[in-house]
Amino acid sequence: MEKTQQFIQENKQRFLDELIELLKIPSISADPAYTQDVLDTAEKVAEFLRKANVDNIEIAETEGYPVVYGEKIIDRNLPTVLVYGHYDVQPADPLELWESGPFEPVIKKTEIHPDGAIFARGAADDKGQFFMHVKAIEALIATNELPCNVKFMIEGEEEVGSPSLVNYIKNNKEKLKNDVILISDTSIISNDQPSINVGLRGLAYLEVEVKGADRDMHSGVYGGAVPNPINVLATMISKLIDEKGHITIPGFYDNVIELTEEERAEMAKIPFDLEEYKKSIGIKDIQGEDGFSTIERASTRPTLDVNGIWGGYIGKGAKTVIPSHAYAKISMRLVPGQDHEDIARKFAEYFPTLAPSSVEVKVTPHHGGKPYILPTSHKGYIAAKKALGETFEKEAIAERGGGSIPIVALFEEELGSKSVLMGFGLDTDVIHSPNEHYGLFNFYKGIETIPYFYQYFVQD
């Protein structure tokens, strides 16, 4: 890998300049106003794959935004790695909280990134991370050191739930056939401690509605005599979690696969400073399910959270009404053993029982996804651990992520292969928020590490 690493060092500035070019395009998949920008980004991704000398590049149409596909097959008898990423980004709102334009990339030094970080929407999620793979493959091809086959599948709808990816995968199973899937859309513990994400939580997402009278009522005339849907909804929500942080939905924990003592001991190795954790997010104290550490609560335990609640008058000034309706959006993060459809059904059966007879309750399930686990005995995990050890000169720790990437479980169902989540971001990159950024150290370290993954995956 000496030639590859030398090529990377000689082209670092060009790699960064090209990433900046990609970050300038506002590929916001959630907003139809940016449709052309999303399509332009797909074209740009294809252009960079061509520059990397990847073959058979396609901008494949779907029911929504296209999937960019490319491959480099050097020997059909060798293993094949499928690289997945997404070129779409989250909306940039609220714009007034950005210190620089979300699509005007700038490089600034920070306490965590003394060598500089690139500030822009999509810098860490996921343009900066999938672009590392494009550049790593470019280096391997240029130096004739690519040890196996590689395929790229870069989509444009991850930030809206990947609705078109299911059919694309189902219709292209032979084309996408692989021995392992490599994804960089996660983080490491710190720039001093590499880690590999071996688990993701699943997700069940629902919306609830509580209906009272057939119109908004005067709170002076009717207050105290008729149901207030907001009051009722707040009371109902308060009953979903008990004083020990335990979710009260009957059967919610029935199929949860508990951590073994060995797994809990491994997680305890993760460096964690509780005071620093609280300080970093501006809270005075933590809370959660009794009997579990903060790290366990945030990654290996199921949760229930209200993501939004509304109803009545929320404009300026006062309007003394009892609203006719109240609404909330509720998400539940799920762990291995739980099925999102089963949990959504249990919620829908239980929630209305918490309401008084004076109101009507409606529960509408939205999207969901299954949890995912990668065994540490898998050859992909072993290759990733060796690769990270090569460049960080420190042994990587296995950890689980608290978030959900539903398509990872889908990959295993449809393609029959495991995904290795070898991300290089940091939790402090504030993805999905104003001032998202990605450290130059992390960007370059990813490009340097990925070639070793291929080398060790073939050897193992």
Short mmCIF file of C-alpha atoms in Angstrom, two decimals:
data_model
loop_
_atom_site.label_atom_id
_atom_site.label_comp_id
_atom_site.label_asym_id
_atom_site.label_seq_id
_atom_site.Cartn_x
_atom_site.Cartn_y
_atom_site.Cartn_z
CA MET A 1 0.00 0.00 0.00
CA GLU A 2 3.01 2.32 -0.09
CA LYS A 3 2.23 3.64 -3.56
CA THR A 4 -1.39 4.22 -2.66
CA GLN A 5 -0.51 6.12 0.50
CA GLN A 6 2.01 8.23 -1.40
CA PHE A 7 -0.61 9.03 -4.05
CA ILE A 8 -3.02 10.13 -1.31
CA GLN A 9 -0.46 12.43 0.30
CA GLU A 10 0.41 14.01 -3.05
CA ASN A 11 -3.26 14.72 -3.89
CA LYS A 12 -4.71 15.81 -0.55
CA GLN A 13 -5.37 19.39 -1.59
CA ARG A 14 -7.08 18.30 -4.81
CA PHE A 15 -9.27 15.87 -2.89
CA LEU A 16 -10.35 18.68 -0.57
CA ASP A 17 -11.00 21.07 -3.45
CA GLU A 18 -13.21 18.48 -5.12
CA LEU A 19 -15.16 17.86 -1.92
CA ILE A 20 -15.78 21.60 -1.63
CA GLU A 21 -17.11 21.56 -5.18
CA LEU A 22 -19.57 18.81 -4.18
CA LEU A 23 -20.64 20.56 -0.98
CA LYS A 24 -21.59 23.73 -2.83
CA ILE A 25 -24.60 22.02 -4.42
CA PRO A 26 -27.70 22.19 -2.14
CA SER A 27 -28.93 18.62 -2.64
CA ILE A 28 -31.87 18.83 -0.20
CA SER A 29 -34.05 15.84 -1.01
CA ALA A 30 -36.87 16.85 1.37
CA ASP A 31 -37.68 20.09 -0.48
CA PRO A 32 -38.99 19.92 -4.08
CA ALA A 33 -37.57 23.42 -4.65
CA TYR A 34 -34.13 21.77 -4.82
CA THR A 35 -35.01 19.02 -7.26
CA GLN A 36 -32.61 20.19 -9.95
CA ASP A 37 -29.82 20.61 -7.41
CA VAL A 38 -30.27 17.02 -6.25
CA LEU A 39 -30.15 15.81 -9.86
CA ASP A 40 -27.07 17.96 -10.50
CA THR A 41 -25.39 16.36 -7.50
CA ALA A 42 -26.01 12.89 -8.92
CA GLU A 43 -24.32 14.01 -12.13
CA LYS A 44 -21.39 15.38 -10.14
CA VAL A 45 -20.98 12.11 -8.22
CA ALA A 46 -20.92 10.21 -11.51
CA GLU A 47 -18.33 12.66 -12.81
CA PHE A 48 -16.04 12.01 -9.85
CA LEU A 49 -16.42 8.25 -10.26
CA ARG A 50 -15.36 8.62 -13.88
CA LYS A 51 -12.32 10.65 -12.79
CA ALA A 52 -11.46 7.80 -10.42
CA ASN A 53 -11.48 5.39 -13.40
CA VAL A 54 -14.46 3.44 -12.07
CA ASP A 55 -16.27 1.52 -14.84
CA ASN A 56 -19.88 1.00 -15.95
CA ILE A 57 -21.15 4.16 -14.28
CA GLU A 58 -24.91 4.68 -14.33
CA ILE A 59 -27.25 7.35 -13.07
CA ALA A 60 -30.10 4.92 -12.53
CA GLU A 61 -33.59 6.33 -12.49
CA THR A 62 -35.93 5.36 -9.64
CA GLU A 63 -39.40 6.44 -8.55
CA GLY A 64 -37.63 9.34 -6.86
CA TYR A 65 -34.06 10.58 -7.10
CA PRO A 66 -31.51 8.48 -8.99
CA VAL A 67 -28.99 6.00 -7.64
CA VAL A 68 -25.44 6.48 -8.89
CA TYR A 69 -23.83 3.12 -9.61
CA GLY A 70 -20.29 2.25 -10.66
CA GLU A 71 -17.92 -0.71 -10.41
CA LYS A 72 -14.35 -1.83 -10.80
CA ILE A 73 -14.19 -5.56 -11.42
CA ILE A 74 -10.61 -6.78 -11.65
CA ASP A 75 -11.27 -10.51 -11.23
CA ARG A 76 -14.64 -12.24 -10.83
CA ASN A 77 -12.99 -14.82 -8.58
CA LEU A 78 -11.94 -12.19 -6.04
CA PRO A 79 -14.17 -10.85 -3.23
CA THR A 80 -16.43 -7.88 -3.98
CA VAL A 81 -17.03 -4.92 -1.67
CA LEU A 82 -20.15 -2.79 -2.19
CA VAL A 83 -19.74 0.82 -1.01
CA TYR A 84 -22.96 2.56 0.02
CA GLY A 85 -23.43 6.27 0.67
CA HIS A 86 -25.89 9.09 0.02
CA TYR A 87 -25.47 12.40 -1.78
CA ASP A 88 -28.60 14.10 -0.45
CA VAL A 89 -28.49 16.32 2.63
CA GLN A 90 -30.78 17.65 5.33
CA PRO A 91 -32.45 21.07 5.00
CA ALA A 92 -30.23 23.83 6.35
CA ASP A 93 -32.84 25.57 8.52
CA PRO A 94 -32.65 27.60 10.68
CA LEU A 95 -30.38 29.60 8.40
CA GLU A 96 -29.84 32.43 10.90
CA LEU A 97 -27.90 30.10 13.20
CA TRP A 98 -25.23 29.31 10.62
CA GLU A 99 -21.98 31.21 11.11
CA SER A 100 -21.32 30.89 7.36
CA GLY A 101 -23.48 29.87 4.42
CA PRO A 102 -24.53 26.20 4.61
CA PHE A 103 -23.60 25.75 0.95
CA GLU A 104 -20.60 28.08 1.01
CA PRO A 105 -17.97 25.73 2.47
CA VAL A 106 -15.33 27.32 4.67
CA ILE A 107 -12.45 25.80 6.62
CA LYS A 108 -12.01 26.92 10.21
CA LYS A 109 -9.87 25.71 13.09
CA THR A 110 -11.66 24.59 16.25
CA GLU A 111 -10.62 23.26 19.63
CA ILE A 112 -11.45 19.73 18.53
CA HIS A 113 -10.06 20.25 15.02
CA PRO A 114 -6.83 22.26 15.35
CA ASP A 115 -5.92 21.30 11.77
CA GLY A 116 -9.21 22.69 10.54
CA ALA A 117 -12.71 21.49 9.72
CA ILE A 118 -14.86 22.10 6.69
CA PHE A 119 -18.17 23.78 7.60
CA ALA A 120 -21.06 23.05 5.26
CA ARG A 121 -24.30 21.11 5.13
CA GLY A 122 -23.44 17.52 4.20
CA ALA A 123 -19.78 17.84 5.15
CA ALA A 124 -20.02 14.88 7.55
CA ASP A 125 -23.44 13.50 6.57
CA ASP A 126 -22.68 12.09 4.12
CA LYS A 127 -20.85 13.79 1.27
CA GLY A 128 -17.53 14.08 3.07
CA GLN A 129 -17.70 10.47 4.21
CA PHE A 130 -18.76 8.70 1.01
CA PHE A 131 -16.34 10.88 -0.95
CA MET A 132 -13.47 9.35 1.06
CA HIS A 133 -14.29 6.03 -0.61
CA VAL A 134 -14.24 7.54 -4.08
CA LYS A 135 -10.82 9.04 -3.45
CA ALA A 136 -9.46 5.87 -1.82
CA ILE A 137 -10.51 3.80 -4.82
CA GLU A 138 -9.05 6.41 -7.15
CA ALA A 139 -5.72 6.02 -5.36
CA LEU A 140 -5.85 2.22 -5.43
CA ILE A 141 -6.68 2.14 -9.14
CA ALA A 142 -4.06 4.75 -10.03
CA THR A 143 -1.32 2.76 -8.30
CA ASN A 144 -2.59 -0.64 -9.48
CA GLU A 145 -2.95 -1.78 -5.84
CA LEU A 146 -6.68 -2.52 -5.74
CA PRO A 147 -6.79 -6.07 -4.28
CA CYS A 148 -10.43 -6.93 -4.98
CA ASN A 149 -13.59 -5.85 -6.80
CA VAL A 150 -15.54 -2.80 -5.72
CA LYS A 151 -19.04 -1.51 -6.49
CA PHE A 152 -20.57 1.85 -5.62
CA MET A 153 -24.24 2.52 -4.82
CA ILE A 154 -24.72 6.19 -3.87
CA GLU A 155 -28.36 7.22 -3.42
CA GLY A 156 -30.18 10.54 -3.17
CA GLU A 157 -33.02 9.88 -0.74
CA GLU A 158 -31.48 8.70 2.53
CA GLU A 159 -32.53 11.84 4.37
CA VAL A 160 -36.19 11.17 3.50
CA GLY A 161 -36.17 7.47 4.36
CA SER A 162 -34.79 5.94 1.12
CA PRO A 163 -38.28 5.25 -0.31
CA SER A 164 -37.01 4.33 -3.79
CA LEU A 165 -34.06 2.21 -2.73
CA VAL A 166 -36.09 -0.91 -1.89
CA ASN A 167 -37.28 -1.45 -5.44
CA TYR A 168 -33.88 -0.54 -6.87
CA ILE A 169 -32.23 -3.23 -4.76
CA LYS A 170 -34.94 -5.81 -5.49
CA ASN A 171 -34.57 -5.17 -9.23
CA ASN A 172 -30.76 -5.22 -9.25
CA LYS A 173 -29.75 -8.05 -6.95
CA GLU A 174 -27.34 -9.62 -9.41
CA LYS A 175 -25.68 -6.30 -10.21
CA LEU A 176 -25.30 -5.48 -6.51
CA LYS A 177 -24.07 -8.95 -5.49
CA ASN A 178 -21.22 -8.63 -3.00
CA ASP A 179 -19.33 -10.24 -0.14
CA VAL A 180 -19.63 -7.29 2.24
CA ILE A 181 -21.06 -3.77 2.27
CA LEU A 182 -18.86 -0.92 3.48
CA ILE A 183 -20.53 2.23 4.82
CA SER A 184 -19.12 5.45 6.26
CA ASP A 185 -22.11 7.29 7.70
CA THR A 186 -21.30 6.94 11.40
CA SER A 187 -18.73 8.25 13.85
CA ILE A 188 -15.71 7.24 15.91
CA ILE A 189 -15.30 7.82 19.63
CA SER A 190 -12.63 10.49 19.14
CA ASN A 191 -9.65 11.32 16.96
CA ASP A 192 -7.50 9.57 19.56
CA GLN A 193 -9.73 6.48 19.88
CA PRO A 194 -11.03 4.78 16.74
CA SER A 195 -14.12 2.63 16.95
CA ILE A 196 -16.37 0.50 14.77
CA ASN A 197 -20.14 0.68 15.00
CA VAL A 198 -21.38 -2.91 15.36
CA GLY A 199 -25.03 -2.14 16.04
CA LEU A 200 -27.85 0.23 15.15
CA ARG A 201 -31.21 0.73 16.78
CA GLY A 202 -34.38 0.23 14.81
CA LEU A 203 -37.19 2.77 14.62
CA ALA A 204 -40.97 2.93 14.92
CA TYR A 205 -42.38 6.38 14.12
CA LEU A 206 -46.00 7.40 14.66
CA GLU A 207 -48.30 10.40 14.84
CA VAL A 208 -51.14 10.72 17.35
CA GLU A 209 -54.22 12.91 17.36
CA VAL A 210 -56.58 13.68 20.22
CA LYS A 211 -59.94 15.23 19.29
CA GLY A 212 -62.30 17.01 21.64
CA ALA A 213 -65.12 19.33 20.58
CA ASP A 214 -65.99 19.95 16.93
CA ARG A 215 -64.46 23.45 17.08
CA ASP A 216 -62.17 25.58 19.24
CA MET A 217 -64.02 26.73 22.36
CA HIS A 218 -63.86 29.91 24.48
CA SER A 219 -61.83 28.98 27.57
CA GLY A 220 -63.88 31.29 29.75
CA VAL A 221 -67.25 29.98 28.66
CA TYR A 222 -66.35 26.28 28.43
CA GLY A 223 -63.22 25.93 30.57
CA GLY A 224 -63.57 23.29 33.26
CA ALA A 225 -66.60 21.70 31.61
CA VAL A 226 -65.24 20.22 28.38
CA PRO A 227 -62.11 18.20 27.56
CA ASN A 228 -58.98 20.06 26.54
CA PRO A 229 -57.20 17.82 24.01
CA ILE A 230 -53.78 19.31 24.78
CA ASN A 231 -54.18 18.65 28.50
CA VAL A 232 -55.42 15.14 27.77
CA LEU A 233 -52.59 14.42 25.34
CA ALA A 234 -49.97 15.65 27.82
CA THR A 235 -51.39 13.36 30.50
CA MET A 236 -51.47 10.40 28.13
CA ILE A 237 -47.88 10.94 27.10
CA SER A 238 -46.77 11.20 30.71
CA LYS A 239 -48.10 7.67 31.30
CA LEU A 240 -45.97 6.11 28.55
CA ILE A 241 -42.82 6.09 30.72
CA ASP A 242 -42.81 5.32 34.45
CA GLU A 243 -40.66 6.79 37.22
CA LYS A 244 -37.91 4.24 36.56
CA GLY A 245 -37.60 5.20 32.90
CA HIS A 246 -39.41 2.03 31.87
CA ILE A 247 -41.75 2.15 28.85
CA THR A 248 -45.23 1.03 29.92
CA ILE A 249 -46.57 -0.38 26.63
CA PRO A 250 -47.63 -3.99 27.36
CA GLY A 251 -45.27 -6.46 25.71
CA PHE A 252 -42.80 -3.74 24.69
CA TYR A 253 -39.77 -5.56 26.13
CA ASP A 254 -40.91 -9.11 25.39
CA ASN A 255 -38.40 -9.84 22.63
CA VAL A 256 -35.51 -7.60 23.64
CA ILE A 257 -32.18 -9.43 23.40
CA GLU A 258 -30.31 -8.34 26.51
CA LEU A 259 -26.58 -7.61 26.49
CA THR A 260 -24.34 -10.33 27.86
CA GLU A 261 -22.01 -9.49 30.72
CA GLU A 262 -19.13 -9.76 28.25
CA GLU A 263 -20.77 -7.21 25.94
CA ARG A 264 -21.43 -4.83 28.82
CA ALA A 265 -17.79 -5.19 29.90
CA GLU A 266 -16.64 -4.35 26.36
CA MET A 267 -18.85 -1.25 26.29
CA ALA A 268 -17.42 -0.17 29.64
CA LYS A 269 -14.05 0.24 27.90
CA ILE A 270 -15.40 3.18 25.93
CA PRO A 271 -13.91 6.42 27.31
CA PHE A 272 -16.67 8.49 28.85
CA ASP A 273 -16.66 11.57 31.07
CA LEU A 274 -20.13 12.23 32.46
CA GLU A 275 -19.43 15.84 33.44
CA GLU A 276 -18.00 16.61 30.02
CA TYR A 277 -20.99 14.89 28.40
CA LYS A 278 -23.44 17.09 30.32
CA LYS A 279 -21.40 20.21 29.63
CA SER A 280 -21.15 19.47 25.90
CA ILE A 281 -24.93 19.59 25.46
CA GLY A 282 -25.81 22.12 28.15
CA ILE A 283 -27.77 19.97 30.61
CA LYS A 284 -27.58 19.90 34.39
CA ASP A 285 -28.18 16.19 34.83
CA ILE A 286 -28.95 13.00 32.95
CA GLN A 287 -31.98 10.74 33.11
CA GLY A 288 -33.04 7.41 31.69
CA GLU A 289 -33.85 3.80 32.42
CA ASP A 290 -32.72 2.57 35.84
CA GLY A 291 -29.91 0.05 35.94
CA PHE A 292 -28.06 1.12 32.81
CA SER A 293 -25.13 3.42 32.09
CA THR A 294 -25.50 6.53 29.95
CA ILE A 295 -23.74 4.85 27.04
CA GLU A 296 -26.00 1.80 27.29
CA ARG A 297 -29.12 3.95 27.49
CA ALA A 298 -28.08 5.88 24.38
CA SER A 299 -27.25 2.88 22.23
CA THR A 300 -28.39 -0.53 23.48
CA ARG A 301 -31.74 0.19 25.17
CA PRO A 302 -35.09 0.93 23.53
CA THR A 303 -36.52 4.42 23.94
CA LEU A 304 -39.69 6.45 23.48
CA ASP A 305 -39.52 10.16 22.69
CA VAL A 306 -41.98 12.87 21.73
CA ASN A 307 -40.46 14.60 18.70
CA GLY A 308 -43.07 17.31 18.37
CA ILE A 309 -46.35 18.39 19.96
CA TRP A 310 -48.82 21.01 18.84
CA GLY A 311 -52.40 22.28 18.93
CA GLY A 312 -54.40 25.37 19.74
CA TYR A 313 -53.10 28.90 19.34
CA ILE A 314 -49.33 29.39 19.07
CA GLY A 315 -49.19 32.82 17.42
CA LYS A 316 -48.13 36.09 19.00
CA GLY A 317 -50.16 37.54 21.82
CA ALA A 318 -53.06 35.76 23.49
CA LYS A 319 -56.06 33.82 22.26
CA THR A 320 -57.93 32.10 25.06
CA VAL A 321 -59.26 28.97 23.41
CA ILE A 322 -59.68 25.33 24.27
CA PRO A 323 -58.44 23.66 21.09
CA SER A 324 -60.50 21.06 19.32
CA HIS A 325 -57.44 18.96 18.42
CA ALA A 326 -53.96 18.18 19.74
CA TYR A 327 -51.20 16.28 17.97
CA ALA A 328 -47.82 14.72 18.67
CA LYS A 329 -45.16 12.85 16.76
CA ILE A 330 -43.59 9.98 18.69
CA SER A 331 -40.56 7.85 17.87
CA MET A 332 -39.35 4.66 19.49
CA ARG A 333 -35.78 3.47 19.01
CA LEU A 334 -35.67 -0.32 19.03
CA VAL A 335 -32.99 -2.87 19.83
CA PRO A 336 -32.21 -6.39 18.55
CA GLY A 337 -35.18 -8.69 19.00
CA GLN A 338 -37.78 -5.97 18.49
CA ASP A 339 -39.74 -5.59 15.26
CA HIS A 340 -40.91 -2.11 14.30
CA GLU A 341 -44.27 -3.27 12.93
CA ASP A 342 -44.99 -5.26 16.09
CA ILE A 343 -44.05 -2.32 18.32
CA ALA A 344 -46.11 0.13 16.27
CA ARG A 345 -49.11 -2.18 16.58
CA LYS A 346 -48.67 -2.52 20.36
CA PHE A 347 -48.43 1.26 20.70
CA ALA A 348 -51.55 1.78 18.59
CA GLU A 349 -53.50 -0.67 20.76
CA TYR A 350 -52.28 0.75 24.07
CA PHE A 351 -52.25 4.52 23.60
CA PRO A 352 -56.03 5.01 23.19
CA THR A 353 -56.61 3.14 26.46
CA LEU A 354 -54.89 6.01 28.29
CA ALA A 355 -57.54 8.51 27.16
CA PRO A 356 -60.78 9.43 28.92
CA SER A 357 -64.05 8.71 27.12
CA SER A 358 -64.53 12.43 26.45
CA VAL A 359 -62.05 12.47 23.53
CA GLU A 360 -61.33 10.52 20.39
CA VAL A 361 -57.83 9.19 19.68
CA LYS A 362 -56.25 8.40 16.34
CA VAL A 363 -52.83 6.76 15.87
CA THR A 364 -51.15 6.86 12.47
CA PRO A 365 -48.00 4.77 11.95
CA HIS A 366 -45.41 6.29 9.63
CA HIS A 367 -42.06 4.75 8.71
CA GLY A 368 -39.89 2.33 10.62
CA GLY A 369 -36.84 0.11 10.40
CA LYS A 370 -35.22 -2.92 12.00
CA PRO A 371 -32.23 -2.97 14.37
CA TYR A 372 -28.89 -4.29 13.11
CA ILE A 373 -25.96 -6.17 14.64
CA LEU A 374 -22.55 -7.04 13.14
CA PRO A 375 -20.81 -9.90 15.01
CA THR A 376 -17.24 -9.03 15.96
CA SER A 377 -16.25 -12.42 14.54
CA HIS A 378 -17.25 -11.31 11.03
CA LYS A 379 -14.34 -10.98 8.61
CA GLY A 380 -15.50 -7.48 7.67
CA TYR A 381 -15.25 -6.34 11.28
CA ILE A 382 -11.82 -7.93 11.63
CA ALA A 383 -10.62 -6.20 8.45
CA ALA A 384 -11.94 -2.83 9.65
CA LYS A 385 -10.30 -3.24 13.04
CA LYS A 386 -6.94 -4.04 11.45
CA ALA A 387 -7.26 -1.14 9.00
CA LEU A 388 -8.03 1.37 11.74
CA GLY A 389 -5.17 0.00 13.83
CA GLU A 390 -2.86 0.56 10.87
CA THR A 391 -3.56 4.29 10.52
CA PHE A 392 -4.52 5.30 14.07
CA GLU A 393 -1.84 3.07 15.63
CA LYS A 394 -4.39 2.20 18.30
CA GLU A 395 -6.81 -0.71 18.65
CA ALA A 396 -10.36 0.13 17.65
CA ILE A 397 -13.22 -0.44 20.10
CA ALA A 398 -16.54 -2.01 19.15
CA GLU A 399 -19.50 0.23 20.00
CA ARG A 400 -23.16 0.46 19.13
CA GLY A 401 -24.87 3.48 17.65
CA GLY A 402 -28.08 4.91 19.02
CA GLY A 403 -29.36 6.01 15.63
CA SER A 404 -31.11 4.09 12.89
CA ILE A 405 -30.11 3.37 9.31
CA PRO A 406 -33.06 1.23 8.17
CA ILE A 407 -31.50 0.33 4.85
CA VAL A 408 -28.71 -1.61 6.59
CA ALA A 409 -31.16 -4.29 7.72
CA LEU A 410 -32.73 -4.13 4.25
CA PHE A 411 -29.35 -4.87 2.66
CA GLU A 412 -29.01 -8.01 4.72
CA GLU A 413 -32.54 -9.17 3.85
CA GLU A 414 -32.31 -8.54 0.13
CA LEU A 415 -28.61 -9.04 -0.66
CA GLY A 416 -27.70 -11.51 2.06
CA SER A 417 -24.58 -9.66 3.13
CA LYS A 418 -23.45 -7.86 6.26
CA SER A 419 -22.60 -4.16 6.44
CA VAL A 420 -19.47 -2.81 8.10
CA LEU A 421 -20.09 0.66 9.56
CA MET A 422 -16.65 2.21 9.40
CA GLY A 423 -17.39 5.89 9.83
CA PHE A 424 -14.92 8.67 10.62
CA GLY A 425 -17.14 11.47 11.90
CA LEU A 426 -17.43 12.74 15.46
CA ASP A 427 -20.55 13.27 17.55
CA THR A 428 -19.53 16.93 17.75
CA ASP A 429 -19.92 17.36 13.97
CA VAL A 430 -23.51 18.57 14.66
CA ILE A 431 -25.01 16.80 11.67
CA HIS A 432 -28.61 17.84 10.87
CA SER A 433 -27.96 21.10 12.77
CA PRO A 434 -26.59 24.53 11.87
CA ASN A 435 -22.79 24.68 11.47
CA GLU A 436 -22.36 21.03 10.50
CA HIS A 437 -18.68 20.34 9.92
CA TYR A 438 -16.16 17.60 9.23
CA GLY A 439 -12.56 17.61 10.40
CA LEU A 440 -9.82 17.58 7.77
CA PHE A 441 -8.02 15.06 9.98
CA ASN A 442 -11.04 12.77 9.74
CA PHE A 443 -11.48 13.25 5.99
CA TYR A 444 -7.86 12.41 5.22
CA LYS A 445 -7.66 9.64 7.82
CA GLY A 446 -10.62 7.97 6.17
CA ILE A 447 -9.00 8.06 2.74
CA GLU A 448 -5.81 6.61 4.21
CA THR A 449 -7.61 3.85 6.14
CA ILE A 450 -10.05 2.54 3.52
CA PRO A 451 -7.37 0.97 1.27
CA TYR A 452 -6.18 -1.13 4.20
CA PHE A 453 -9.71 -2.45 4.68
CA TYR A 454 -9.61 -3.91 1.17
CA GLN A 455 -6.19 -5.39 1.77
CA TYR A 456 -7.15 -7.09 5.04
CA PHE A 457 -10.57 -8.19 3.81
CA VAL A 458 -8.95 -10.12 0.99
CA GLN A 459 -6.33 -11.62 3.31
CA ASP A 460 -8.88 -12.74 5.87
#
